[in-house]
XYZ file of C-alpha atoms in Angstrom:
561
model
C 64.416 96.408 103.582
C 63.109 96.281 99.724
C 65.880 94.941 97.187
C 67.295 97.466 94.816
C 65.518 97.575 91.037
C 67.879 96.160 88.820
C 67.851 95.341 85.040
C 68.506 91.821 84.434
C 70.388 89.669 81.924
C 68.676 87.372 79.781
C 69.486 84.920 82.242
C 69.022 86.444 85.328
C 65.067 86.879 83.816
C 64.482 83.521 83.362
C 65.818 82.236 86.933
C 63.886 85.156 88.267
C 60.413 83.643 86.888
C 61.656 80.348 88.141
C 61.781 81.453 91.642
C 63.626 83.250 94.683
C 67.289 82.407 96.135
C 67.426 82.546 99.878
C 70.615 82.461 101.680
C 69.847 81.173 104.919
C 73.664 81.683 107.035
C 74.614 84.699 104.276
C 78.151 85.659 106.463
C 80.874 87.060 104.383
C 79.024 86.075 100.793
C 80.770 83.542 99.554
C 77.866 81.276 98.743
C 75.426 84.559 97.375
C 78.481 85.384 95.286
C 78.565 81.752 93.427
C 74.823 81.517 93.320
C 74.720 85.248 91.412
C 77.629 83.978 89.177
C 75.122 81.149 88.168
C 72.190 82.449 87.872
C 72.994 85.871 86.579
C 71.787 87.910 89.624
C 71.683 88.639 92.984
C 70.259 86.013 95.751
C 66.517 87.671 96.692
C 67.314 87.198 100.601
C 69.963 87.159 103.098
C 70.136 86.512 106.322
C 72.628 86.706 109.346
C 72.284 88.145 112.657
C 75.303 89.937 112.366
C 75.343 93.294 111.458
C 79.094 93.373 110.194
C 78.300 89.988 108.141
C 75.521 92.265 106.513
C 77.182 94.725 106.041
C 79.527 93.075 103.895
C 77.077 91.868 102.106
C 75.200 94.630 101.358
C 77.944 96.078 99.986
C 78.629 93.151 97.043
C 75.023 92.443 97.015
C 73.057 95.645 96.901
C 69.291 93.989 95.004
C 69.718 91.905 97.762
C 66.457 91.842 101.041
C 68.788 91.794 104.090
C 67.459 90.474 107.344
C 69.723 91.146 110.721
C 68.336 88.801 112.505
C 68.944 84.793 113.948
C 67.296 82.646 111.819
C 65.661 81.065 114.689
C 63.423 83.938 114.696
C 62.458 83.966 111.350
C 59.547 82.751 109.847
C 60.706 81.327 106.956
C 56.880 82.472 105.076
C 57.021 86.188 106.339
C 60.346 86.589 104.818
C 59.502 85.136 101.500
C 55.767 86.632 101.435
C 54.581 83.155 100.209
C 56.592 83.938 97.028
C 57.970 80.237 95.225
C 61.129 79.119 96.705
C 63.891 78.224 93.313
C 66.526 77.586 95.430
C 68.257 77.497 98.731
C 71.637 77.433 100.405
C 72.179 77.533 104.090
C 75.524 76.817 106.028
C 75.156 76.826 109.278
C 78.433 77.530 111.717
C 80.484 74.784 111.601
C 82.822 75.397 114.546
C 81.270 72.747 117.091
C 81.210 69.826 114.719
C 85.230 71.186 113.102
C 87.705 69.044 114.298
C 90.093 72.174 114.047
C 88.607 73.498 117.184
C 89.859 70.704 119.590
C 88.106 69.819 122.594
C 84.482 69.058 123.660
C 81.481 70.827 122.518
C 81.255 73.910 124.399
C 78.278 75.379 122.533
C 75.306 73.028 122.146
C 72.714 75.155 120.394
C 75.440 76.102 117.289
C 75.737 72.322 117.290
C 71.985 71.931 116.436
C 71.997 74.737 113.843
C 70.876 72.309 111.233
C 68.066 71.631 112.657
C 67.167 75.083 111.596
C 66.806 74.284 107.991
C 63.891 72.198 108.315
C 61.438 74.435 108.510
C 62.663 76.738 105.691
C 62.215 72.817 103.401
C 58.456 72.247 105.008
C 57.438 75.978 105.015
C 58.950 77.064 101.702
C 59.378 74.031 99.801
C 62.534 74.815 97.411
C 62.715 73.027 94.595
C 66.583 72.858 95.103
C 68.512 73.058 98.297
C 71.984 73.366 99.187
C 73.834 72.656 102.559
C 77.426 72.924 103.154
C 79.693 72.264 106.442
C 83.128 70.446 107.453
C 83.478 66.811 106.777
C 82.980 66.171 110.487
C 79.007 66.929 110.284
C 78.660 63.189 109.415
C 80.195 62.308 112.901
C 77.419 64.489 114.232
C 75.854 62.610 117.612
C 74.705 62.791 120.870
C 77.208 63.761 123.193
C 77.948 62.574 126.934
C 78.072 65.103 129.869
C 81.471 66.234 128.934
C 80.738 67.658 125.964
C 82.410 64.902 123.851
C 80.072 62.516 120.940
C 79.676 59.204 122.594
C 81.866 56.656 120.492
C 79.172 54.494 119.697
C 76.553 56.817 118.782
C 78.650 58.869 116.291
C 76.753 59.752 113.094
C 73.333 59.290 114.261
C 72.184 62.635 114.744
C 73.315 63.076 111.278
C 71.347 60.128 109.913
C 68.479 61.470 112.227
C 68.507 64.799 110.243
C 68.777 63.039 106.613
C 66.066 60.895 107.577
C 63.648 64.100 108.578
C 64.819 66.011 105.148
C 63.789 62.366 103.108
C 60.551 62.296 105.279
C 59.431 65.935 103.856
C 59.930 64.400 100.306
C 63.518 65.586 99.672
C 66.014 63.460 97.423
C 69.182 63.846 99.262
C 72.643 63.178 98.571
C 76.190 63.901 100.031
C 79.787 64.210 98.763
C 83.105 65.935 100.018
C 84.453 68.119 97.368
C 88.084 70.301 97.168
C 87.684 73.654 96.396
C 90.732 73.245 94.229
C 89.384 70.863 91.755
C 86.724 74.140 90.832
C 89.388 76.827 89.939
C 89.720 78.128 93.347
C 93.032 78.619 94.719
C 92.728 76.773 98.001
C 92.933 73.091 98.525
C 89.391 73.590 101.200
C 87.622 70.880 101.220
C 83.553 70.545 102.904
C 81.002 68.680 102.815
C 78.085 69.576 100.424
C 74.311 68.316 100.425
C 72.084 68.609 97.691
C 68.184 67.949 97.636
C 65.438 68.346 95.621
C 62.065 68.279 95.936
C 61.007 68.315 92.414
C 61.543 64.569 91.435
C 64.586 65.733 89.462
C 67.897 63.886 89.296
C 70.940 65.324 91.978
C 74.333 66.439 89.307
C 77.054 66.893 91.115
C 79.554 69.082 89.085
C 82.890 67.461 87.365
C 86.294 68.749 88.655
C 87.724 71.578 85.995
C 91.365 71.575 87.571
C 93.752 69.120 88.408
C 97.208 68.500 89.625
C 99.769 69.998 86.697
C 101.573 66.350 86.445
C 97.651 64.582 86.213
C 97.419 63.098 82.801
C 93.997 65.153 82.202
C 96.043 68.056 83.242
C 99.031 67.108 80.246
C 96.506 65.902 77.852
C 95.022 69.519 78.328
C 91.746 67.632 79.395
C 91.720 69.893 82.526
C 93.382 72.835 83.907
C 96.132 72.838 86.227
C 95.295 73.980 89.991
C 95.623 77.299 90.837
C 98.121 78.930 92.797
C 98.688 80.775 95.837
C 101.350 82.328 94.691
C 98.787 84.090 92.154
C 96.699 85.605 95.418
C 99.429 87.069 96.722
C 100.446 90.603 96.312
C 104.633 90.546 96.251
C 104.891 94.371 96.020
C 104.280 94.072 100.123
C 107.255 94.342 102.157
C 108.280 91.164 104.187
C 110.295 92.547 107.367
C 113.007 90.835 108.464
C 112.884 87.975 111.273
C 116.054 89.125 112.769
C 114.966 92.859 112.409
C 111.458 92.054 115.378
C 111.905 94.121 118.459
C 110.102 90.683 119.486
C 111.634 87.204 118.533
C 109.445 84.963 116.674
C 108.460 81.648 119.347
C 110.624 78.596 118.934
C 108.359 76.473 116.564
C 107.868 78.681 114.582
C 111.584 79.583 114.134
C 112.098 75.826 113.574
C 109.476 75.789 110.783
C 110.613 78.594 108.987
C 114.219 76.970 108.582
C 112.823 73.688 107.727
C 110.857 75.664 105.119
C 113.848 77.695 103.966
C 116.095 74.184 103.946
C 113.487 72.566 101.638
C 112.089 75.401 99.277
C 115.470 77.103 98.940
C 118.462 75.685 99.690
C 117.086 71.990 98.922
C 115.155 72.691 96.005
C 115.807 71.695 92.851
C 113.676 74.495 91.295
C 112.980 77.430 94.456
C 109.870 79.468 93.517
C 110.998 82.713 92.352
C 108.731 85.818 91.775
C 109.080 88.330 89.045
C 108.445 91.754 89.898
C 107.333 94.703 87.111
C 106.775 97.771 87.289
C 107.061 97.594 91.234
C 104.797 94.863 91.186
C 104.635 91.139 90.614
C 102.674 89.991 87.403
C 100.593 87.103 88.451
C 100.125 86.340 84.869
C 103.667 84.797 84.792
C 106.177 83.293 87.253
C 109.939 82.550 86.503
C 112.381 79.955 86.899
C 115.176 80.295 89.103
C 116.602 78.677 85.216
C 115.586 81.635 83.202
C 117.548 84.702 82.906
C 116.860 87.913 83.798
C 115.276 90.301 81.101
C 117.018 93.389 79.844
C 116.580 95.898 82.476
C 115.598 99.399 80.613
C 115.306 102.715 82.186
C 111.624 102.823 81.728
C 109.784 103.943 84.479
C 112.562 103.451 86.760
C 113.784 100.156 85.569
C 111.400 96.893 85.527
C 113.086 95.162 88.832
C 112.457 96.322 92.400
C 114.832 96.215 95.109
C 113.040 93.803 97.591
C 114.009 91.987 100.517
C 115.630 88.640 98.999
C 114.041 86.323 101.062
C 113.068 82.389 100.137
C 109.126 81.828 100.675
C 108.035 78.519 101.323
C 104.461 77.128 102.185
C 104.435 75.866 105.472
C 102.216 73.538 106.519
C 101.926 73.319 110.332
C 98.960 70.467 110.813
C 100.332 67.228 112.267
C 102.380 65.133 110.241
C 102.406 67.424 107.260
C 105.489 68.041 105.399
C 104.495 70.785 103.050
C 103.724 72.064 99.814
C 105.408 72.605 96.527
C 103.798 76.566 95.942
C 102.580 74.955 92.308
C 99.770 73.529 94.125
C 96.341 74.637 95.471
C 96.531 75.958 99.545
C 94.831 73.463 101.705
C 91.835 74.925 102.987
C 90.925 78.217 104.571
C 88.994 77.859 107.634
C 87.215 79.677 110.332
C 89.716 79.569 112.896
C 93.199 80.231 113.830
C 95.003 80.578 110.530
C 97.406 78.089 109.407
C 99.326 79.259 106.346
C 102.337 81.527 105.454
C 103.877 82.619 102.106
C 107.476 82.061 100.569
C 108.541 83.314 97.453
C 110.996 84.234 95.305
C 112.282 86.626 92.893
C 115.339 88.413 90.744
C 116.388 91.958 91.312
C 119.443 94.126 89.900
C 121.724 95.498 92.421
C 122.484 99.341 91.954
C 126.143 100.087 92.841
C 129.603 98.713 93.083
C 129.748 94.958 93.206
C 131.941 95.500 96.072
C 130.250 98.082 98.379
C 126.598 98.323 99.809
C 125.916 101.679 98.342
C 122.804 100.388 96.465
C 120.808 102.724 94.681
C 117.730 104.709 94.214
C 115.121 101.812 92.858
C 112.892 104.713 91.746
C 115.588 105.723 89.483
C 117.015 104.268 86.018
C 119.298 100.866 86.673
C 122.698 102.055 86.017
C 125.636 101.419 83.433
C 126.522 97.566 83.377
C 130.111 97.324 84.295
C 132.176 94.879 84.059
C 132.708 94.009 87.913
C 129.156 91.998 87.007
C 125.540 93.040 87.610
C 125.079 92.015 91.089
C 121.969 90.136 90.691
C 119.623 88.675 93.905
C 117.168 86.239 93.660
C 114.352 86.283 96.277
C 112.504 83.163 96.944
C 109.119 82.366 98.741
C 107.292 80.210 100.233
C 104.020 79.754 102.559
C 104.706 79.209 106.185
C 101.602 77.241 108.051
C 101.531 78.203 111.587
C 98.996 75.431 112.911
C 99.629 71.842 113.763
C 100.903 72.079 117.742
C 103.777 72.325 119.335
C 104.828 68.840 118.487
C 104.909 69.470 114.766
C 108.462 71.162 114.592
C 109.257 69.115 111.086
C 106.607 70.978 108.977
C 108.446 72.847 106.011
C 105.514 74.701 104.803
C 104.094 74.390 101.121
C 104.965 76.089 98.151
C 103.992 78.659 96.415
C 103.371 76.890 93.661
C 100.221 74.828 94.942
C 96.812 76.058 96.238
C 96.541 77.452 99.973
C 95.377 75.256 102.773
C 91.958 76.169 104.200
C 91.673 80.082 105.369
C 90.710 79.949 109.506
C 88.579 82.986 110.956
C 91.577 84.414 112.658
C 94.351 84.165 109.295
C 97.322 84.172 111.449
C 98.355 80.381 110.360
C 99.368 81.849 106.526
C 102.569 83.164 106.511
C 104.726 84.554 103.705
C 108.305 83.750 103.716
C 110.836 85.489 101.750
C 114.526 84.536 101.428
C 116.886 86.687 99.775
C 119.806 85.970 98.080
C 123.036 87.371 96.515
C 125.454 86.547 94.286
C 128.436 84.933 96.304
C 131.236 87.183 94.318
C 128.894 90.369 94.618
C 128.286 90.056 98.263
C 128.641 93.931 99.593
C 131.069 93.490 102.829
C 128.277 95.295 104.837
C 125.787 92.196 104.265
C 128.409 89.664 105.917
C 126.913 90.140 109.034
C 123.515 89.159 108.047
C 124.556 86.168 106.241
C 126.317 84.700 108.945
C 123.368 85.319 111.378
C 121.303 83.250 108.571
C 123.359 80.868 108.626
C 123.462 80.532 112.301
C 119.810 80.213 112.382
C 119.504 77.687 109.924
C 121.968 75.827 112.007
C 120.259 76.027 115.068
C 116.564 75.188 114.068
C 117.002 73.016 111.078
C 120.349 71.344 112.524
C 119.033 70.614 115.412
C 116.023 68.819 114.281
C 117.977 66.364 112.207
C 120.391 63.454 112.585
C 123.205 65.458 111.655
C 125.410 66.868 114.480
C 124.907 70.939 114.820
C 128.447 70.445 115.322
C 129.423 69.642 111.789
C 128.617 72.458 108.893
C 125.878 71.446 106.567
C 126.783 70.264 103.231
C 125.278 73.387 101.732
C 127.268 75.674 103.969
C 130.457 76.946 102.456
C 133.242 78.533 104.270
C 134.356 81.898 103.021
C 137.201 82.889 104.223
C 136.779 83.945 108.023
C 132.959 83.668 107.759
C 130.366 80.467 107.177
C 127.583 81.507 105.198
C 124.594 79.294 104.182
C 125.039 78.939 99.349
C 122.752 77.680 96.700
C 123.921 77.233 93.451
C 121.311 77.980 90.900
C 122.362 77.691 87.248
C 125.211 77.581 87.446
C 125.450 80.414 89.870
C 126.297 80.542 93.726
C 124.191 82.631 95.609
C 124.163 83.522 99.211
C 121.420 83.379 101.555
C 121.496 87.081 103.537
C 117.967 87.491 105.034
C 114.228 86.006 105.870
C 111.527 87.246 106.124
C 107.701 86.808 107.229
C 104.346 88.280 107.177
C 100.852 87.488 107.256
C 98.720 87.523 104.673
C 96.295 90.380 104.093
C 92.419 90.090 104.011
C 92.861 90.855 100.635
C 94.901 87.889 99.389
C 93.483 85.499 101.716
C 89.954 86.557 99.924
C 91.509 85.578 96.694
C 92.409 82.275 97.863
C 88.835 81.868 98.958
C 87.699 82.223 95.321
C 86.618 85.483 95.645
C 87.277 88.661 92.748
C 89.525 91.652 93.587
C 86.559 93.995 92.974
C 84.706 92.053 95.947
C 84.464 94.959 98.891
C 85.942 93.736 102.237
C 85.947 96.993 104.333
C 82.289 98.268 104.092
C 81.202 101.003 106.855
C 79.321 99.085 109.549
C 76.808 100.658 112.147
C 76.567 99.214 115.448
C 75.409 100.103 119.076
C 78.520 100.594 121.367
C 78.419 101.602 124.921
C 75.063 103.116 124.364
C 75.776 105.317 120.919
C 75.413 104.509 117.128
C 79.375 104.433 115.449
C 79.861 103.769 112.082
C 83.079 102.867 111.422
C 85.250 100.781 108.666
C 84.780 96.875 109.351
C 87.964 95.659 111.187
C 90.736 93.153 109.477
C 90.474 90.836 111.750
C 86.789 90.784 111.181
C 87.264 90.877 107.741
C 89.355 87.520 108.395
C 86.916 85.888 110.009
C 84.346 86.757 107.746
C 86.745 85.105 104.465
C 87.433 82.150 107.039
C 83.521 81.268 107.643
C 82.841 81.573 104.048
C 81.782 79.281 101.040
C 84.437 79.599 97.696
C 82.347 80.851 95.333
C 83.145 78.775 92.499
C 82.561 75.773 94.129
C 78.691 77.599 95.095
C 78.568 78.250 91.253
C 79.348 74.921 89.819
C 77.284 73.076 92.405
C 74.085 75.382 91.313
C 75.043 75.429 87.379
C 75.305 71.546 87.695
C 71.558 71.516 88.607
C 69.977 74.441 87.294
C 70.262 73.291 83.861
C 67.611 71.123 83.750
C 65.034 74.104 85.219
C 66.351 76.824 82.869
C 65.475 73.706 79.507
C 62.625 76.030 78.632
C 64.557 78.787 77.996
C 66.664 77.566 75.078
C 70.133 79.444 74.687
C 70.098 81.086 77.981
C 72.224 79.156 79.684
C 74.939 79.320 76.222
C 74.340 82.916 76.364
């Protein structure tokens, strides 16, 4: 299919006379996305033999040649027409060499993808080429009838396939990079493979973001990671885990109190999350230390009533004992999905401090009295539902930190909300709820522990008749009442993957079923997987910008511009 005329940039002209783009394993877009952002316009060709992959990608990359079609099949000249080859990125599935798939190698051929690639550097010759896969690609070797790599061969069908890109001419190099360290707001980290075959020098791009408490971070040298608490959208509801006409399984019950235990009750600073306007403003996050702002009548006040619920970030891999939510999420990956979401927030209580008649949220906050303002906080954190069964001490991460790697199926993300209330304004009808939280946190954090479920934690008070679960905050005594948990949407977990809100995830696919044509909305779970198999963009953009720069020399003030 011909590209779409387009008017370029400045710089989008001159990489255009350099040369095409080609993006060899295109998928969800991630790479074309950070190559465009680069070199100021679209990649020239895509290709992927599925039609939903291209579909999403012809709907974010419309001057873009598509190609439906296995890239075994293609002949890497007929689908460049002999034009000069600038640059190339190819990244091949990455699910038989991912140690997050377990067990042997069920699918040889995906395993060989690589090989793949070398035609596209003898046919097409690019003067820059880009390969990226998981970590575990170096350990890539022959395997024994079982499907497993034999011990003492591991690595050298990797050093095989370096040796046949050096032998076409290629400079090659190799590093491991974090997709946090680039301003994306996921902790991801791949493997990356530059060549060239123009006799120019390999740069491999310098991090831009670091840990807050890094001294380039306080000397303002670099910027502090990115959040996952600024992908998420806190406007969502989070229903209650004691409200499922299913219970939740065992480990995961046992994480989520763990979680709750060490982002909330535990915490010497819980995440909380603002909320304006019926939404949360990413742009800033309070302190459980600050105090609330003056609550007008404005469009219906400037707090929503939410669920109070404390969010943590769970992290469910082995051994892991979670995040503070101030940091990047570890990586998203194509697979099962391994993160949830805690976080927390303030709200004004409408009503008596005495009773549970609330009040309409859409409508003004009411007179102050002076029975007190019946404030909740809600707190959150990020539940990670991967690690095994034997992994039943994993609190999560917090909000405050970068997500862990995105899988294809984004059920290991959680958010976790716990709410709340003032201890003196507790409404008699929310008793009931506390001491079921209470109970909970007893049984699957208790439990786990050296201390006796017998004995009352030392953060459990006893009311009178009633032992609720309290956290003192400010000065303040507050009442855990509720948790709750949901999974992240395509939409946040495609933030966390680096990529913009305007990016479309839901384009109308057509495909033959049962022997008709039906176009229909692509899926959410095959949006997921599409965001889980994908490159962060902004790694794909400072990896090309790194090297570029030497090409684009003749064109003075186009990259400035």
């Amino acid at each position: 299919m011909a590209a779409a005329s387009a008017v370029l940039s400045p710089l989008g002209a001159a990489t255009a006379a350099l040369g095409i783009w080609v993006d060899g394993f295109a998928g969800g877009g991630g790479a074309s996305t950070g190559i465009a952002a680069a070199i100021g316009r679209d990649v020239d060709i895509a290709i992927n033999h599925d039609p939903r992959a291209i579909a999403i990608h012809r709907a974010n990359h419309a001057t873009t040649e598509h190609h439906c079609q296995d890239i075994k099949i293609t002949w890497p000249l007929a689908a460049t027409r002999f034009r000069p080859v600038w640059g190339a990125w190819f990244s091949p599935d990455c699910k038989e060499h991912s140690k997050a798939k377990g067990g042997p190698v069920k699918n040889r051929n995906i395993r060989q993808l690589p090989d793949e690639i070398l035609p596209w550097l003898r046919d097409t010759r690019p003067k820059m080429c880009f390969v990226e896969n998981v970590e575990e690609m170096q350990q890539w070797g022959p395997l024994d009838e079982g499907g497993r790599i034999i011990p003492e061969l591991k690595g050298k069908e990797f050093q095989r396939w370096i040796r046949a890109i050096r032998v076409l001419g290629y400079r090659v190099q190799w590093r491991e990079l974090r997709a946090c360290d680039y301003g994306t707001p996921t902790s991801r980290k791949r493997l990356y493979i530059v060549m060239r075959s123009d006799g120019k020098p390999i740069v491999w791009p310098k991090p831009t973001h670091a840990p807050a408490n890094d001294n380039r971070v306080i000397k303002s040298k670099l910027l502090p990671y990115r959040t996952a608490a600024e992908c998420i959208d806190w406007s969502i509801p989070c229903p209650s885990i004691f409200d499922r006409d299913r219970g939740l399984a065992e480990n995961t019950n046992r994480r989520v109190a763990h979680g709750v235990m060490r982002h909330v009750v535990e915490a010497a600073d819980p995440f909380i999350v603002p909320v304006t306007n019926s939404k949360w403003n990413p742009s800033r996050t309070w302190t459980t230390r600050e105090p609330l702002r003056t609550i007008t009548t404005a469009k219906g006040g400037e707090y929503a009533l939410v669920d109070a619920a404390a969010i943590s970030l769970e992290k469910f891999a082995e051994n892991s004992r979670g995040k503070s939510v101030a940091e990047p999420l570890d990586a998203v990956m194509a697979g099962a999905p391994r993160h949830a979401q805690v976080a927390a927030f303030l709200t004004h209580f409408r009503g008596s401090n005495r009773t549970a008649s609330g009040g309409d949220i859409r409508m003004p906050a009411k007179t102050v009295t002076s029975g007190g303002q019946h404030q909740a906080i809600v707190c959150a954190h990020i539940e990670q539902a991967n690690g095994g069964p034997r992994n039943v001490n994993s609190t999560g991460r917090s909000a405050a930190r970068p997500l862990s790697t995105i899988t294809t199926r984004g059920t290991q993300q959680r958010v976790v909300e716990t709410t709340l209330i003032e201890e003196g304004d507790l409404p008699p009808a929310m008793m009931e709820r506390a001491v079921k939280v209470a109970a909970f946190l007893v049984k699957y954090y208790g439990s786990a522990t050296s201390q006796s479920v017998e004995k009352p934690f030392d953060t459990i008070t006893t009311l009178p008749r009633y032992a609720v679960v309290t956290v003192t905050i400010d000065a303040v005594t507050y009442v855990i009442v509720d948790i709750g948990l949901r999974m992240l949407t395509p939409r946040e977990l495609a933030r966390a993957q680096g990529f913009p809100d305007s990016y479309v995830l839901d384009p109308i696919v057509r495909q033959f079923i049962r022997g008709k044509w039906i176009e229909q909305r692509l899926s959410k779970a095959a949006q997921i997987r599409m965001i889980g198999n994908s490159v962060c963009p902004p790694v794909a953009e400072a990896l090309i910008r790194a090297n570029m720069a030497s090409d684009l020399a003749q064109y003075p003030g186009v990259l400035a511009a």
